[in-house]
mmCIF file of C-alpha atoms in Angstrom:
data_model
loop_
_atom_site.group_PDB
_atom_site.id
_atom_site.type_symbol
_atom_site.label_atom_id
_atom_site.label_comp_id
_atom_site.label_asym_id
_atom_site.label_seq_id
_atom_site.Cartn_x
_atom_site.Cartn_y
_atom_site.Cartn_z
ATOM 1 C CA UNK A 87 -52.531 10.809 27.336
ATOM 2 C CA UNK A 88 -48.658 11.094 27.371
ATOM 3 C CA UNK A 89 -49.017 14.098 30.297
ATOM 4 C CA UNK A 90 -51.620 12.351 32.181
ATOM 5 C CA UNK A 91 -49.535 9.192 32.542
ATOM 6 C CA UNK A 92 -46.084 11.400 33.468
ATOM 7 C CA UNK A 93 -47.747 12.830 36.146
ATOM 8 C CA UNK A 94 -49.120 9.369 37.518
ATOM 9 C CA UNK A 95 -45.251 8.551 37.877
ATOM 10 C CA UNK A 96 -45.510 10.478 41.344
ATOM 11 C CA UNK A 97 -44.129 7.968 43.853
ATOM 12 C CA UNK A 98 -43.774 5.525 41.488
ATOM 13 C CA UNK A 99 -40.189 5.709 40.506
ATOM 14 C CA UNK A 100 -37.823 3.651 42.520
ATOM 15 C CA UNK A 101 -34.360 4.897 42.753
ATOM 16 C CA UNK A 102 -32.495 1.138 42.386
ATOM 17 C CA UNK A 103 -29.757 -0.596 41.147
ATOM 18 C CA UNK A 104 -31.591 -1.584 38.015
ATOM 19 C CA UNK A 105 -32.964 1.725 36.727
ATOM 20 C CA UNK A 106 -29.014 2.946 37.368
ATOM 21 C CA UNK A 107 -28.302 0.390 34.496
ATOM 22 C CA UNK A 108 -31.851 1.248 32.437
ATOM 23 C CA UNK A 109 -32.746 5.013 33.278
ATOM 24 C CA UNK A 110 -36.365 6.605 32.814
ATOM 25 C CA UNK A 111 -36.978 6.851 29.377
ATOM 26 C CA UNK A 112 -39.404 8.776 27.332
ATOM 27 C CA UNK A 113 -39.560 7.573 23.580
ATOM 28 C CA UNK A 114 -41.313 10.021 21.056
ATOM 29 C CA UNK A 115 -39.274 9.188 17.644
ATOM 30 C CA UNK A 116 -37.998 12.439 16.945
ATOM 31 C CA UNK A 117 -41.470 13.735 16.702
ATOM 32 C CA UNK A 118 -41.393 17.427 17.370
ATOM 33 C CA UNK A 119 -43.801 19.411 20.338
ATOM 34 C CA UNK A 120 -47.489 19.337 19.448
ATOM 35 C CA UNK A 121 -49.053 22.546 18.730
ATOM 36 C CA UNK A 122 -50.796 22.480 22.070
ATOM 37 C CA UNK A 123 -47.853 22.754 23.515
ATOM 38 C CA UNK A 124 -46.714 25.443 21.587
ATOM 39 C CA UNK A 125 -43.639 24.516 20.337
ATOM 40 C CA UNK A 126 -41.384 23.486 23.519
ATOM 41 C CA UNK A 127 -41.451 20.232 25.423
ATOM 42 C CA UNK A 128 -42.169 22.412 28.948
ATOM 43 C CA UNK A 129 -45.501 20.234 29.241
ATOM 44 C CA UNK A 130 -43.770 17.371 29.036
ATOM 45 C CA UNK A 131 -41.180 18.593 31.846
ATOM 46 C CA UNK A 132 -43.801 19.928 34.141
ATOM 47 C CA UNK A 133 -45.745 16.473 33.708
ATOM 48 C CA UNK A 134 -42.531 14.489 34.729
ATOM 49 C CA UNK A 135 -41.558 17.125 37.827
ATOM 50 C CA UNK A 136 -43.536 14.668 40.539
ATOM 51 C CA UNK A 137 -41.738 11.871 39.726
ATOM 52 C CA UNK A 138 -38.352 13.489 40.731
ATOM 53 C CA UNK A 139 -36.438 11.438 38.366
ATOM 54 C CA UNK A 140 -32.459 11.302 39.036
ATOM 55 C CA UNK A 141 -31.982 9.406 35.652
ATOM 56 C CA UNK A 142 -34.064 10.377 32.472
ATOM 57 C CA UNK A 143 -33.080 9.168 28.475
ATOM 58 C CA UNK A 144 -34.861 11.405 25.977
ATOM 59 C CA UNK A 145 -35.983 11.067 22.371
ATOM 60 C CA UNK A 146 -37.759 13.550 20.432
ATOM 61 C CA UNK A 147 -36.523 16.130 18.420
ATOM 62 C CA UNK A 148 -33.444 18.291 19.387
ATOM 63 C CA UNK A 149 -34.164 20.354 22.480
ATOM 64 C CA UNK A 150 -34.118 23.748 21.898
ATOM 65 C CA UNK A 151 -33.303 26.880 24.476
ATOM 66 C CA UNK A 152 -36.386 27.248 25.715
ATOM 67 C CA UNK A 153 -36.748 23.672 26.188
ATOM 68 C CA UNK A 154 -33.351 23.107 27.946
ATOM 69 C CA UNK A 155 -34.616 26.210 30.100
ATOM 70 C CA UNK A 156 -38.171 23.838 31.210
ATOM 71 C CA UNK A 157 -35.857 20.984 31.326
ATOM 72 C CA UNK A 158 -33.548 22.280 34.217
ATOM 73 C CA UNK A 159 -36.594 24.421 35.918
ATOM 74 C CA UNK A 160 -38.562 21.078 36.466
ATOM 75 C CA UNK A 161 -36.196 18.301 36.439
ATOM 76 C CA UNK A 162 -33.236 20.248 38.608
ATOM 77 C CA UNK A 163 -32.532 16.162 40.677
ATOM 78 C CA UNK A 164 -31.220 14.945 37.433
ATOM 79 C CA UNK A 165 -28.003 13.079 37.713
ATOM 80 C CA UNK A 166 -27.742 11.078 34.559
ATOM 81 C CA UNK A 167 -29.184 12.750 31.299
ATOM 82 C CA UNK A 168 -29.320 10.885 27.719
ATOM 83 C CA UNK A 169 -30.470 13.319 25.063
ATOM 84 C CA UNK A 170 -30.278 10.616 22.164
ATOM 85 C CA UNK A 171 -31.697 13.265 19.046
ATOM 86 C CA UNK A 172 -29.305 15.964 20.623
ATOM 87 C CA UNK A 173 -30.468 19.798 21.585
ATOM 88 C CA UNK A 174 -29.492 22.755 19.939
ATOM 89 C CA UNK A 175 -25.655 24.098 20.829
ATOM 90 C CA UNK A 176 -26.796 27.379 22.239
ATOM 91 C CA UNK A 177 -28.837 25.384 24.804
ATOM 92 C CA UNK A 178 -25.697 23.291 26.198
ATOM 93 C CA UNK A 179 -24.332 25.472 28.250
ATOM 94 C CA UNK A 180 -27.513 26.002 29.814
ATOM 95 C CA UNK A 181 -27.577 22.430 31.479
ATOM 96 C CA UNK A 182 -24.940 23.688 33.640
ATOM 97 C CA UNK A 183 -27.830 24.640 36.216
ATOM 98 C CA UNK A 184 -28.940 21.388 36.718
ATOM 99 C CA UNK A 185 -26.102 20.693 40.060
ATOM 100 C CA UNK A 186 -26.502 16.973 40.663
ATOM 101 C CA UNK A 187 -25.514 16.484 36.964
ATOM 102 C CA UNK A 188 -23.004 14.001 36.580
ATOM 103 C CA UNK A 189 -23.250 11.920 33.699
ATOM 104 C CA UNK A 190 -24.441 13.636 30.295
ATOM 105 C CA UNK A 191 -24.556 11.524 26.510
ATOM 106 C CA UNK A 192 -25.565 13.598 23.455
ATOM 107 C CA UNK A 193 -26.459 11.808 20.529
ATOM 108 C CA UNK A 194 -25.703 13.603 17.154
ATOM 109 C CA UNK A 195 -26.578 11.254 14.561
ATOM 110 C CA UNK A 196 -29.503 13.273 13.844
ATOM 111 C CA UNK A 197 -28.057 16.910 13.248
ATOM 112 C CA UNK A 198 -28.691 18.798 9.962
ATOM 113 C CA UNK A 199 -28.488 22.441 8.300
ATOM 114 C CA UNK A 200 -28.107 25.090 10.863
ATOM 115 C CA UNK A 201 -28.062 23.209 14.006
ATOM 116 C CA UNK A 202 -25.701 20.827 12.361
ATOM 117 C CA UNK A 203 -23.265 23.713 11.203
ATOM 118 C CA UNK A 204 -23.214 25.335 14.452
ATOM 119 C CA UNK A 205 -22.111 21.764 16.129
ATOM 120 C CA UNK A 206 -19.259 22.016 13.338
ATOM 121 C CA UNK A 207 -18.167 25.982 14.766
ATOM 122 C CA UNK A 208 -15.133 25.315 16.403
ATOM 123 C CA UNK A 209 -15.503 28.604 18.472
ATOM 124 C CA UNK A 210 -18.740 27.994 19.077
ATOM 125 C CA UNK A 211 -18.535 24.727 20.088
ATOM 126 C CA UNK A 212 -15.463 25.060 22.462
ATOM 127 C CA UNK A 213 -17.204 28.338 24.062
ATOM 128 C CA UNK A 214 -20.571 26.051 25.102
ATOM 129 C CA UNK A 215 -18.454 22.827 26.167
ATOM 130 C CA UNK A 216 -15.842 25.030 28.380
ATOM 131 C CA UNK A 217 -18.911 26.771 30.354
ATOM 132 C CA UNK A 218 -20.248 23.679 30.896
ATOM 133 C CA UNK A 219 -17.073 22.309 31.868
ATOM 134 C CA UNK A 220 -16.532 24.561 33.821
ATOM 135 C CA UNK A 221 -19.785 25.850 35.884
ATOM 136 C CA UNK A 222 -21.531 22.414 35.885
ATOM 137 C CA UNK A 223 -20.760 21.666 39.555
ATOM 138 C CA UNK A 224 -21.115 17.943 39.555
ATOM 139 C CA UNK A 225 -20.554 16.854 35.889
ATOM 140 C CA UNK A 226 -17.986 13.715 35.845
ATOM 141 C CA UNK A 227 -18.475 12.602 32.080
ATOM 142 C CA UNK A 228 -19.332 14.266 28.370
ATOM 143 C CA UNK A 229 -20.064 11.940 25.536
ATOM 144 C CA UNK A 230 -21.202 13.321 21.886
ATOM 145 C CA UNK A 231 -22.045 10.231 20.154
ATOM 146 C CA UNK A 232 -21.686 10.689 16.590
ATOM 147 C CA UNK A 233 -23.846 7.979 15.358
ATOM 148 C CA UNK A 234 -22.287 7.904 12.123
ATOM 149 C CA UNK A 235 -22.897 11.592 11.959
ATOM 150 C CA UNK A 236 -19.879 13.191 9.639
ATOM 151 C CA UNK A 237 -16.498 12.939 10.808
ATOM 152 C CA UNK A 238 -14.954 13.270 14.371
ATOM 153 C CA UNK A 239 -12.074 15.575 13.614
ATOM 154 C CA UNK A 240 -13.666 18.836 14.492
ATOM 155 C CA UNK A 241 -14.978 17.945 18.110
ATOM 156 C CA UNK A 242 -11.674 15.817 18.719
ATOM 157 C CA UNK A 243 -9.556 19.422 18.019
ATOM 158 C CA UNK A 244 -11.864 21.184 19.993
ATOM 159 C CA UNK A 245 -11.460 18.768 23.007
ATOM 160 C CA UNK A 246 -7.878 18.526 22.570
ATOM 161 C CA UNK A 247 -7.922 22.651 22.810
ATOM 162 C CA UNK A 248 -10.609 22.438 25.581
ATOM 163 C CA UNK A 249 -8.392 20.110 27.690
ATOM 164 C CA UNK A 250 -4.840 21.865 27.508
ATOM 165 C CA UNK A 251 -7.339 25.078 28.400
ATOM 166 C CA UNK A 252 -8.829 23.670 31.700
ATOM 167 C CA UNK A 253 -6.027 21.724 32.719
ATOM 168 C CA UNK A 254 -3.903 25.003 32.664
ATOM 169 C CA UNK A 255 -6.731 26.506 34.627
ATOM 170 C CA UNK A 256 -5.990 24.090 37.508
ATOM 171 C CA UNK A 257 -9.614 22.798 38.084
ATOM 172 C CA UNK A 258 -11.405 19.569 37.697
ATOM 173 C CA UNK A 259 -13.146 19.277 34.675
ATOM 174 C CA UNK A 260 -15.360 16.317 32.988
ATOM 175 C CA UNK A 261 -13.907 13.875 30.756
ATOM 176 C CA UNK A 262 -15.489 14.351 27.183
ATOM 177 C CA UNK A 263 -15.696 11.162 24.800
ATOM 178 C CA UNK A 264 -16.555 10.773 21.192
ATOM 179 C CA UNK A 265 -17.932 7.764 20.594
ATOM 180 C CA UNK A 266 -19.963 6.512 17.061
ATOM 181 C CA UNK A 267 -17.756 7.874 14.860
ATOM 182 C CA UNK A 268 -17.314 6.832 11.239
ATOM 183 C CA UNK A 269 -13.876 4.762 10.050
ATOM 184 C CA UNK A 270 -12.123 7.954 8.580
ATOM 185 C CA UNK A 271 -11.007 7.961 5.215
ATOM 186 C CA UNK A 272 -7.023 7.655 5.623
ATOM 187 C CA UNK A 273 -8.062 4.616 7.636
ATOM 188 C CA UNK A 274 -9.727 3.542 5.140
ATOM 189 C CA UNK A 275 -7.342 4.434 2.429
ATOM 190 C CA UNK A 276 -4.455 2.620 4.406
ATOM 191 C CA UNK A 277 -6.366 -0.794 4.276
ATOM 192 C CA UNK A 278 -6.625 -0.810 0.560
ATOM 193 C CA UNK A 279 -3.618 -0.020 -0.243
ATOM 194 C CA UNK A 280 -2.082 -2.832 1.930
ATOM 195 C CA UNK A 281 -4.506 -4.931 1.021
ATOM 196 C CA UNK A 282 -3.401 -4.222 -2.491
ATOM 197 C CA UNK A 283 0.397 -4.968 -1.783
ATOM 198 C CA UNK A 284 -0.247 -7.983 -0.335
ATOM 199 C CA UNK A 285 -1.930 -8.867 -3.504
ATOM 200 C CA UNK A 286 1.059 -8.206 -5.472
ATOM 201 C CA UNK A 287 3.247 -9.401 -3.440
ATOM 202 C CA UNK A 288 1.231 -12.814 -4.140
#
């Protein structure tokens, strides 16, 4: 039913001042491919392809290569992207081939074991954010949104690194934001101890 009703989206979409503020969405919960579909949301993709959506918010379960790959093969007018469960590391780079990209969110509140350890590689993850940086042609804005998920000090060294790297490169590059990020524990730590001198001082 899902696929049948993507593909009625043909002509249907209108590109407007209020979907810029409320892009195409697609809401599955996290839930992961069917079988039928063996394993990678390409159905899904191919179903949406008519519609030639500029705008498109996704939920479902982290997007893996192959999925990214279907993604940018059937959706290549994309200009906005929202991938609110995230998509595997190894598969960010690979949304540099989608050219009118300029705005991308990733959410990571939902990362765990190996795809959430490879998010935490700093090598890793400032090798897939450079090439992106880099060879996405149109891409204006980056924002990981933590969601709560573990603390922000590993992606803020990495885009700290990432921007000294790019800027010495002499070409324009995306701004990356972190947004959703937990109150860290110094922070934390700072408040209760004033709030305990204060107390004393009373």
């Amino acid at each position: 039913m899902l696929l049948v009703a993507c593909r009625q989206l043909s002509g249907r979409v209108v590109h407007s001042a209020l979907l810029s503020q409320h892009p195409f969405g697609v809401e599955l919960d996290g839930a992961s491919p069917p079988l039928s579909w063996q394993g990678t949301y390409r159905p899904l993709f191919t179903a949406l392809q008519p519609a030639g959506l500029e705008q498109l918010g996704l939920s479902c379960a982290p997007l893996s290569v192959l999925d990214v790959d279907a993604l940018v093969r059937h959706l290549p007018l994309l200009q906005v992207l929202t991938l609110y469960d995230g998509l595997e590391l190894a598969a960010l780079p690979f949304l540099r081939c989608l050219a009118r990209l300029r705005k991308l969110c990733v959410g990571l509140g939902s990362m765990q074991g190996d795809m959430e350890e490879a998010w935490l590689n700093k090598a890793a993850l400032k090798g897939a954010l450079l090439v992106l940086c880099k060879e996405a042609p149109s891409l204006k804005s980056i924002t990981l949104d933590l969601g709560g998920w573990g603390s922000a000090s590993t992606l803020e060294a990495v885009i700290a690194c990432l921007d000294v790297k790019l800027t010495d490169l002499d070409c324009p590059h995306p701004v990356i934001e972190i947004i959703g990020a937990e109150p860290s524990s110094s922070s934390t730590g700072e408040d209760s101890s004033g709030e305990g001198s204060s107390g004393g001082e009373d």
